[in-house]
mmCIF file of C-alpha atoms in Angstrom:
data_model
loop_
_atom_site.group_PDB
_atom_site.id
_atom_site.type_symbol
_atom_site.label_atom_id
_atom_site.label_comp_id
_atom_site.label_asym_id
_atom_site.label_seq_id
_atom_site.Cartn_x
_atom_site.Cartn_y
_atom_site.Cartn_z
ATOM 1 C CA UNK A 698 -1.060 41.752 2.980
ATOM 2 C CA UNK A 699 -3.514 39.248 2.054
ATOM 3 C CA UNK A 700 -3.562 35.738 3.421
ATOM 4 C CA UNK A 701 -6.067 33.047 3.108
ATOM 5 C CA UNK A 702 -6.923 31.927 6.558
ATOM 6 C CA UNK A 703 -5.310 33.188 10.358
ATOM 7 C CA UNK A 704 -3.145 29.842 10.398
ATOM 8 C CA UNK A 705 -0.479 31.193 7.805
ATOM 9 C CA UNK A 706 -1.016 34.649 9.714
ATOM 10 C CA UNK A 707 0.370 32.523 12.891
ATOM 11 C CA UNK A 708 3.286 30.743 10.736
ATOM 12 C CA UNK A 709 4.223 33.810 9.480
ATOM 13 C CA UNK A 710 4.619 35.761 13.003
ATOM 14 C CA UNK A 711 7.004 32.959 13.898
ATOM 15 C CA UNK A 712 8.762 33.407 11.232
ATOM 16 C CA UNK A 713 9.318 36.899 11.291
ATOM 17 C CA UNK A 714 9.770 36.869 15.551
ATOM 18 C CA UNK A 715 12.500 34.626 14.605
ATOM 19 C CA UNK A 716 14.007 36.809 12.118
ATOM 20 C CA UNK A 717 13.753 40.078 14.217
ATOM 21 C CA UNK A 718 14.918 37.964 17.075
ATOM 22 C CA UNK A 719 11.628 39.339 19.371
ATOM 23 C CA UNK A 720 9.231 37.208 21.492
ATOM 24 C CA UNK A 721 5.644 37.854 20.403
ATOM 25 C CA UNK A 722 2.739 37.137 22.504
ATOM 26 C CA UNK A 723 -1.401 36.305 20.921
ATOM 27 C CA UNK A 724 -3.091 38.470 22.921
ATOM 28 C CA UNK A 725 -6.533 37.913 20.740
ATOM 29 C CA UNK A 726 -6.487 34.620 18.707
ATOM 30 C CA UNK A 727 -9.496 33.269 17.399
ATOM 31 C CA UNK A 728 -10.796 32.148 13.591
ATOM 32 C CA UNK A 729 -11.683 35.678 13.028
ATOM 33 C CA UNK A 730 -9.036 37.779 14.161
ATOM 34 C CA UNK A 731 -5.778 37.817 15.241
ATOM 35 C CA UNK A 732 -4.000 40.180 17.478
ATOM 36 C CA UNK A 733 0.027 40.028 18.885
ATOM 37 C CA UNK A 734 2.221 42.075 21.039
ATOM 38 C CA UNK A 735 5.417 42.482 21.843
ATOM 39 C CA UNK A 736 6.212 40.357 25.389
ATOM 40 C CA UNK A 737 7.346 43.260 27.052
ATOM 41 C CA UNK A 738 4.715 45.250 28.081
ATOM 42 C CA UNK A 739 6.384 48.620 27.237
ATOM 43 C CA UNK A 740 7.264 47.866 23.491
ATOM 44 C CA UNK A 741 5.009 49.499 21.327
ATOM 45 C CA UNK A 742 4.763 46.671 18.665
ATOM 46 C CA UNK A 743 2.068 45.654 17.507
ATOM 47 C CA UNK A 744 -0.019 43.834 14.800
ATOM 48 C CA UNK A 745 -3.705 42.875 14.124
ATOM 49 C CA UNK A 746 -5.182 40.900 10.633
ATOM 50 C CA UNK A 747 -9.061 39.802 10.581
ATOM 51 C CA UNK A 748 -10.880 38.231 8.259
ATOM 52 C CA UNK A 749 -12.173 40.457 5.050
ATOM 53 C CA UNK A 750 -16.560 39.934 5.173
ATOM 54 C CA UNK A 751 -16.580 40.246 1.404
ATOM 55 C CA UNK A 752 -13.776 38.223 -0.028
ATOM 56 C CA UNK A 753 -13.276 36.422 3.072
ATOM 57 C CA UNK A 754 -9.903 37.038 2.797
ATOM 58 C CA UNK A 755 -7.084 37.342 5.829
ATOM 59 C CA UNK A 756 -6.243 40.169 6.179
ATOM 60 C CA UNK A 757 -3.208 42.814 8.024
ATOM 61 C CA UNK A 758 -5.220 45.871 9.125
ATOM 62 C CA UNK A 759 -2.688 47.349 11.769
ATOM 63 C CA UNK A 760 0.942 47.460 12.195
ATOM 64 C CA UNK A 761 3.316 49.297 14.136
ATOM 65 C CA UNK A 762 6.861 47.733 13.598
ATOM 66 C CA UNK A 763 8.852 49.862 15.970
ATOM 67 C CA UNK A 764 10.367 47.823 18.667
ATOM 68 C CA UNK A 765 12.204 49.660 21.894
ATOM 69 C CA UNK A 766 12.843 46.252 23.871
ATOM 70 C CA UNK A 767 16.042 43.933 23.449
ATOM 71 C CA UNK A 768 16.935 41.125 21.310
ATOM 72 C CA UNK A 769 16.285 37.509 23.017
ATOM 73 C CA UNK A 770 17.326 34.572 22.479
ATOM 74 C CA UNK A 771 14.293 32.649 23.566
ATOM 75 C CA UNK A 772 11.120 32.493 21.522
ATOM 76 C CA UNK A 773 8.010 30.225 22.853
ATOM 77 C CA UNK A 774 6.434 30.914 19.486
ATOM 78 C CA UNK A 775 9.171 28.022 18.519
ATOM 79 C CA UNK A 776 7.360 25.145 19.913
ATOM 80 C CA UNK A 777 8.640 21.239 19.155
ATOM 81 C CA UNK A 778 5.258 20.749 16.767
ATOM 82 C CA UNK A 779 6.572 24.235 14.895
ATOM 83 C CA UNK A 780 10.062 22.680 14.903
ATOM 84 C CA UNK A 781 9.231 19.354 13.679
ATOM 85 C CA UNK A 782 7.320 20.634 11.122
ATOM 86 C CA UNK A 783 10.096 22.522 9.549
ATOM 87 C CA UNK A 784 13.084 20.475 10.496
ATOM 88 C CA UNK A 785 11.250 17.212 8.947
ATOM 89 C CA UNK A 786 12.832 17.402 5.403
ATOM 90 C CA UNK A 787 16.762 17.632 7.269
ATOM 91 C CA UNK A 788 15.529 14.517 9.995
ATOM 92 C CA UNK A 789 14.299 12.658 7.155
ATOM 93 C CA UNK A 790 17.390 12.685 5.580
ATOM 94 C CA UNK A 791 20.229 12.719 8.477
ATOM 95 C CA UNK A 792 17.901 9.980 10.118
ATOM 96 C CA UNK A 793 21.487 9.273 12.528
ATOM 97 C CA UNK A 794 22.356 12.911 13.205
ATOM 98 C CA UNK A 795 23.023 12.750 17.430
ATOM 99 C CA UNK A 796 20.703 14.886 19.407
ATOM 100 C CA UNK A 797 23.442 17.705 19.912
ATOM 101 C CA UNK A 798 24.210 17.879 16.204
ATOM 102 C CA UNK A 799 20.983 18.560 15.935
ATOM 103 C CA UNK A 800 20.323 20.859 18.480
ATOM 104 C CA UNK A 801 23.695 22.757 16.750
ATOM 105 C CA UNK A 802 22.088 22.867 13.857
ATOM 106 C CA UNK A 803 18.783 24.540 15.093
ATOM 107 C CA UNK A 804 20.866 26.810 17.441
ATOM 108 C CA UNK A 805 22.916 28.311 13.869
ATOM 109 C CA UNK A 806 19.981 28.414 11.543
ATOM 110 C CA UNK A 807 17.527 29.857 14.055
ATOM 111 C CA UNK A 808 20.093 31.924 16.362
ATOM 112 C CA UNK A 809 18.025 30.965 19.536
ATOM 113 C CA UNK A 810 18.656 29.049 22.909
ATOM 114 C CA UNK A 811 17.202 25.462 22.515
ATOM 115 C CA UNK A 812 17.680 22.909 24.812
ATOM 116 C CA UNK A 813 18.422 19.060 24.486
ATOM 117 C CA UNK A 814 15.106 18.167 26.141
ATOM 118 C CA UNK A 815 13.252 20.527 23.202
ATOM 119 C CA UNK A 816 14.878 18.796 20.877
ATOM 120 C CA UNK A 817 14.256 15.582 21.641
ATOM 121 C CA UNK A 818 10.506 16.576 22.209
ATOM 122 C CA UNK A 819 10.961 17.948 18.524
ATOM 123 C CA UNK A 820 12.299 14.360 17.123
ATOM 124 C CA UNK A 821 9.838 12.733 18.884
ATOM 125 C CA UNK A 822 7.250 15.111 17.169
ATOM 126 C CA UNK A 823 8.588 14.251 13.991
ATOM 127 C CA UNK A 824 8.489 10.451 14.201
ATOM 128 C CA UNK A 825 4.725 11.121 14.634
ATOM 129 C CA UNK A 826 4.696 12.611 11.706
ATOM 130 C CA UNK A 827 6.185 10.263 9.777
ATOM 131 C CA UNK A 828 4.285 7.767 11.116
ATOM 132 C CA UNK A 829 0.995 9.193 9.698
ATOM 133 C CA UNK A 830 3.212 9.413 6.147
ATOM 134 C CA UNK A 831 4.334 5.747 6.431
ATOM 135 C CA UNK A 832 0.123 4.600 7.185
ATOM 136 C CA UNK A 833 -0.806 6.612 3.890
ATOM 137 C CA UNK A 834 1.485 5.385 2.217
ATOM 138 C CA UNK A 835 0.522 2.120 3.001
ATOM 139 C CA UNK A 836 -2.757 2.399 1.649
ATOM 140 C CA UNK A 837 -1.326 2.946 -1.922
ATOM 141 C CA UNK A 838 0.136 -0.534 -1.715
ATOM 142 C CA UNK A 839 -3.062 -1.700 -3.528
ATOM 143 C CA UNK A 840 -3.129 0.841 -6.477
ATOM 144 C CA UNK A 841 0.595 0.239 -6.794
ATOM 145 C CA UNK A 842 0.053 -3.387 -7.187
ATOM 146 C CA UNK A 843 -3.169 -3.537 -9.837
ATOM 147 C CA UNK A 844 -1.206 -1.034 -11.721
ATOM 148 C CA UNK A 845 1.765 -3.398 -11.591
ATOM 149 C CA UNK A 846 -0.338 -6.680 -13.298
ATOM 150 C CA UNK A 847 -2.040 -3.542 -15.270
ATOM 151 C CA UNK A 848 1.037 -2.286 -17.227
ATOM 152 C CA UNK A 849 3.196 -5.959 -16.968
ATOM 153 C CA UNK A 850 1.039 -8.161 -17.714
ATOM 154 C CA UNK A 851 2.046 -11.877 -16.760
ATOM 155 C CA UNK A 852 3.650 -10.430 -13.322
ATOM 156 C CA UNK A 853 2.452 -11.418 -10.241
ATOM 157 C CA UNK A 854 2.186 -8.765 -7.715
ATOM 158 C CA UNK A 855 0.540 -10.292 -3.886
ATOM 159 C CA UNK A 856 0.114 -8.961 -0.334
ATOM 160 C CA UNK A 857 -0.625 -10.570 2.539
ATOM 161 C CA UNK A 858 -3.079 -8.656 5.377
ATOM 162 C CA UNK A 859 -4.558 -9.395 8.342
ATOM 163 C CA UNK A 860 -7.328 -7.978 10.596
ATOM 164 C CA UNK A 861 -6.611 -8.187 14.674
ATOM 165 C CA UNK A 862 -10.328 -7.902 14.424
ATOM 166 C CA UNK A 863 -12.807 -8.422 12.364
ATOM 167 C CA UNK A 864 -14.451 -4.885 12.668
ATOM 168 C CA UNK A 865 -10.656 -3.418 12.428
ATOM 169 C CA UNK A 866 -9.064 -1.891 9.118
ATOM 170 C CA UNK A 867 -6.948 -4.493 7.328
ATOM 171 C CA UNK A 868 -3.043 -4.551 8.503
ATOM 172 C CA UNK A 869 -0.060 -4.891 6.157
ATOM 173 C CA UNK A 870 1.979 -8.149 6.810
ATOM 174 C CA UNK A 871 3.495 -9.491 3.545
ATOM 175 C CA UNK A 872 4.239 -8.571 0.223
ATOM 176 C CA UNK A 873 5.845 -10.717 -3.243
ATOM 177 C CA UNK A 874 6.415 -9.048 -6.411
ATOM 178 C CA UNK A 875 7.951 -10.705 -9.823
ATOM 179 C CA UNK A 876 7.954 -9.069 -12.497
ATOM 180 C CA UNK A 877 7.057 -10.985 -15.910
ATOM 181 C CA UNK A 878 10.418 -9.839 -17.617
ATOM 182 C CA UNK A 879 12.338 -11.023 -14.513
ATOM 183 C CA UNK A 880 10.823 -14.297 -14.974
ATOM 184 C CA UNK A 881 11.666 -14.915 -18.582
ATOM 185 C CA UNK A 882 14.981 -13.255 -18.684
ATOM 186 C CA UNK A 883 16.010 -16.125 -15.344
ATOM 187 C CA UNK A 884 14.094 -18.966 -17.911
ATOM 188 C CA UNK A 885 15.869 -18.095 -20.788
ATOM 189 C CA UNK A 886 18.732 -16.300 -20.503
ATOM 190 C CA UNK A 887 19.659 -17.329 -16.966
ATOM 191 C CA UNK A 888 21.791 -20.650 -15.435
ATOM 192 C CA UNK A 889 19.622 -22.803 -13.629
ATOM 193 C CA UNK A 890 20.636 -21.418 -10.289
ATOM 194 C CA UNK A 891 18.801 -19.236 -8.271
ATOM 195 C CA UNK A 892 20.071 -17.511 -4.868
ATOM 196 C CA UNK A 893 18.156 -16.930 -1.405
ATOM 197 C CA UNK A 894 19.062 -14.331 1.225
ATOM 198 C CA UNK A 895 17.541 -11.918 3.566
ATOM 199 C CA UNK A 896 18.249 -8.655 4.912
ATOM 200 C CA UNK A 897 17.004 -6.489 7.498
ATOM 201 C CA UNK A 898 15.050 -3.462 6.475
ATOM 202 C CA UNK A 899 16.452 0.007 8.269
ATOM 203 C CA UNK A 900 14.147 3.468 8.988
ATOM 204 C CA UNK A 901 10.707 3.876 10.501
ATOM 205 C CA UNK A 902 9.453 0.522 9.229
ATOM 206 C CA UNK A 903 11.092 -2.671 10.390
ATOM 207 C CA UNK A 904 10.985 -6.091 8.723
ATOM 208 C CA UNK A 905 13.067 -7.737 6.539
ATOM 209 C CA UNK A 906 13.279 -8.266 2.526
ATOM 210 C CA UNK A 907 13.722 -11.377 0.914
ATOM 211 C CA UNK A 908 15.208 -11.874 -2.103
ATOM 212 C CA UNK A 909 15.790 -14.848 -4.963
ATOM 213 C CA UNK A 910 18.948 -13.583 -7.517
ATOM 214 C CA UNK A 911 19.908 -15.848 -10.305
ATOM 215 C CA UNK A 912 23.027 -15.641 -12.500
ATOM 216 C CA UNK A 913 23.235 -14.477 -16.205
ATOM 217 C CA UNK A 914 25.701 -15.684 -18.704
ATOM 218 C CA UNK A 915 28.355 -12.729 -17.348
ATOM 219 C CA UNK A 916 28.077 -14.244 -13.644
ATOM 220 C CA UNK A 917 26.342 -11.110 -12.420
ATOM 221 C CA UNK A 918 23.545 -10.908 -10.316
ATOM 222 C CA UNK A 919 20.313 -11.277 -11.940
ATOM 223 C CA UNK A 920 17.317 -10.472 -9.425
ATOM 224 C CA UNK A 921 13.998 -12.371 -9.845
ATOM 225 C CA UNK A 922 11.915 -11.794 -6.893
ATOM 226 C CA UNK A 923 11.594 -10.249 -3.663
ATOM 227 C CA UNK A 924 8.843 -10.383 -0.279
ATOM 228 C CA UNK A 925 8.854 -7.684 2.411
ATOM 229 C CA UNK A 926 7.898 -9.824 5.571
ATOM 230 C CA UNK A 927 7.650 -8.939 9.290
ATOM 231 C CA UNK A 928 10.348 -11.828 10.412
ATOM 232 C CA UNK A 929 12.301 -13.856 8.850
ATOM 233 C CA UNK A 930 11.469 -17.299 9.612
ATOM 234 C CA UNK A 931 10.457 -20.758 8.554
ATOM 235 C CA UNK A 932 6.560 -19.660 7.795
ATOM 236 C CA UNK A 933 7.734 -16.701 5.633
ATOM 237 C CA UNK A 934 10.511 -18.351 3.676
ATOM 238 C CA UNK A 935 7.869 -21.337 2.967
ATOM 239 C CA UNK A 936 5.554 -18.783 1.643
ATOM 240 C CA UNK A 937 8.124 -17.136 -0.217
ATOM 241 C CA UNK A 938 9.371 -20.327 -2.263
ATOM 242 C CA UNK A 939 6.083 -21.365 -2.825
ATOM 243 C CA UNK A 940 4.887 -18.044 -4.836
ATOM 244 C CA UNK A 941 8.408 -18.209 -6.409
ATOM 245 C CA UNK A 942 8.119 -22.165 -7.615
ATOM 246 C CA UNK A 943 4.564 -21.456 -9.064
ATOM 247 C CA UNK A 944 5.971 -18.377 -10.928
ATOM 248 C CA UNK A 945 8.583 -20.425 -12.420
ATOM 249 C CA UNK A 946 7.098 -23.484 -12.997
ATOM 250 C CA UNK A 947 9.278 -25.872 -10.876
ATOM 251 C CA UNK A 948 6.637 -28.060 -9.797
ATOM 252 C CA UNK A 949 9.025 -28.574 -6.809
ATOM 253 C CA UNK A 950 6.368 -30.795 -4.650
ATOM 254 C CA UNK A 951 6.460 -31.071 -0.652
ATOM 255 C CA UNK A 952 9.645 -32.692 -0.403
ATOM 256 C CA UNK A 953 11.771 -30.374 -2.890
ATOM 257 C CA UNK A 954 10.209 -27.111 -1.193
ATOM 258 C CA UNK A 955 11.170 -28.551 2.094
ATOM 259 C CA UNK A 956 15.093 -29.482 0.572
ATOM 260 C CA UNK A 957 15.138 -25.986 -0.547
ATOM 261 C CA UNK A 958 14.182 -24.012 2.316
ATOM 262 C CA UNK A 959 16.791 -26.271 4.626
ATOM 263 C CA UNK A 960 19.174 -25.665 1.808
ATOM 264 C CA UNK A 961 19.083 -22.399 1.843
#
């Protein structure tokens, strides 16, 4: 078996400890070489994979697969990293699964003892991990938006940062997009009313949207723009209306901004 470096050795061993329902113990683990046993002392299994000098390659050079110990149903190999790592996809999307659903779940797919505390230790694992998703993400924001005034022209795409500090990395806080076709369908094919509302946003990221929706000539919802702000209140909805009036033209002044955000 040939493996490119000793850390998909490692996954692998869990994997297959799990499967053969065995505890196995690193007796020799280093970037080189890699060496497990069985956890009892008087099982003869054992397996041992160093690195290739030519190819470089990871390699298994001994293997005895005969076990003469019991089945367990513990496995430390099955740590809350190596179970957030795996259960991410099914967190991700059962988001309000309890902690003993959960915990049921692991106990049937992986036919081991896990306890509540793990688990939890697990979720919390995985939030991390989304967490460093959700900040990469982030940094897209600007592609996303030049490639929105790249391929519609006449929309306006704008964020908002700020910078705690001014040696610190720049911090999302704000974001309006309206697309050009949004903006002449309200214009032309539109009545001349246009909806405000806010809602709150759910998940790893808090904040709220806000949203302008016209009408079209069938009385259905017609959706012009939309801001992801941190809170909604009187600062953000001013800011809001005021990227939406330029966009459309309304040449609302002081006072008819003002009438409009109390109005709404």
């Amino acid at each position: 078996m040939k493996l490119t470096r000793p850390d998909q050795f490692k996954e692998a061993l869990v994997r297959f400890s799990i499967q053969e329902r065995r505890e196995l113990k690193l007796v020799r683990n280093t970037q080189k070489e890699v060496r497990a046993k069985c956890v009892r002392t008087s099982c003869p299994f054992q397996i041992y994979a160093s690195e290739e000098t030519e190819s470089k390659a990871f390699l298994v050079k001994t293997y005895n697969p005969e076990h003469t110990c019991m089945v367990t149903f513990k496995n430390r190999r099955v740590t809350t990293k190596w179970l957030a790592k795996n259960y991410l996809c099914k967190y991700k999307s059962l988001a309000r699964m309890r902690l003993v659903d959960l915990q049921s779940l692991m106990r049937t797919d992986l036919r081991l003892a896990m306890s509540l505390t793990k688990v939890k230790r697990a979720v919390f694992q995985a939030n991390l991990i989304l967490e460093g998703e959700v900040k990469e993400e982030f940094t897209l924001l600007w592609d996303y938006l030049e490639e929105i005034r790249r391929s519609n022209v006449g929309s306006t795409a704008v964020m908002k940062v700020e910078r705690p500090l001014p040696e610190s990395l720049p911090m999302f806080q704000r974001l309006y997009i309206n697309f050009d076709c949004l903006k002449k369908g309200l214009l032309h094919g539109c009545r001349r009313v246009i909806g405000l509302d806010g809602c709150f946003l759910k998940g790893n990221v808090k904040g709220e949207i806000l949203a302008a929706v016209g009408r079209d000539g069938n009385n259905q919802m017609f959706p012009v723009a939309w801001a992801l702000v941190d809170t909604e209140r009187r600062e953000t909805w001013d800011w809001f209306i005021q990227l939406l009036a330029d966009d459309l033209g309304l040449n609302l002044g002081q006072d008819g901004l003002l009438s409009l955000i109390n109005k709404r």
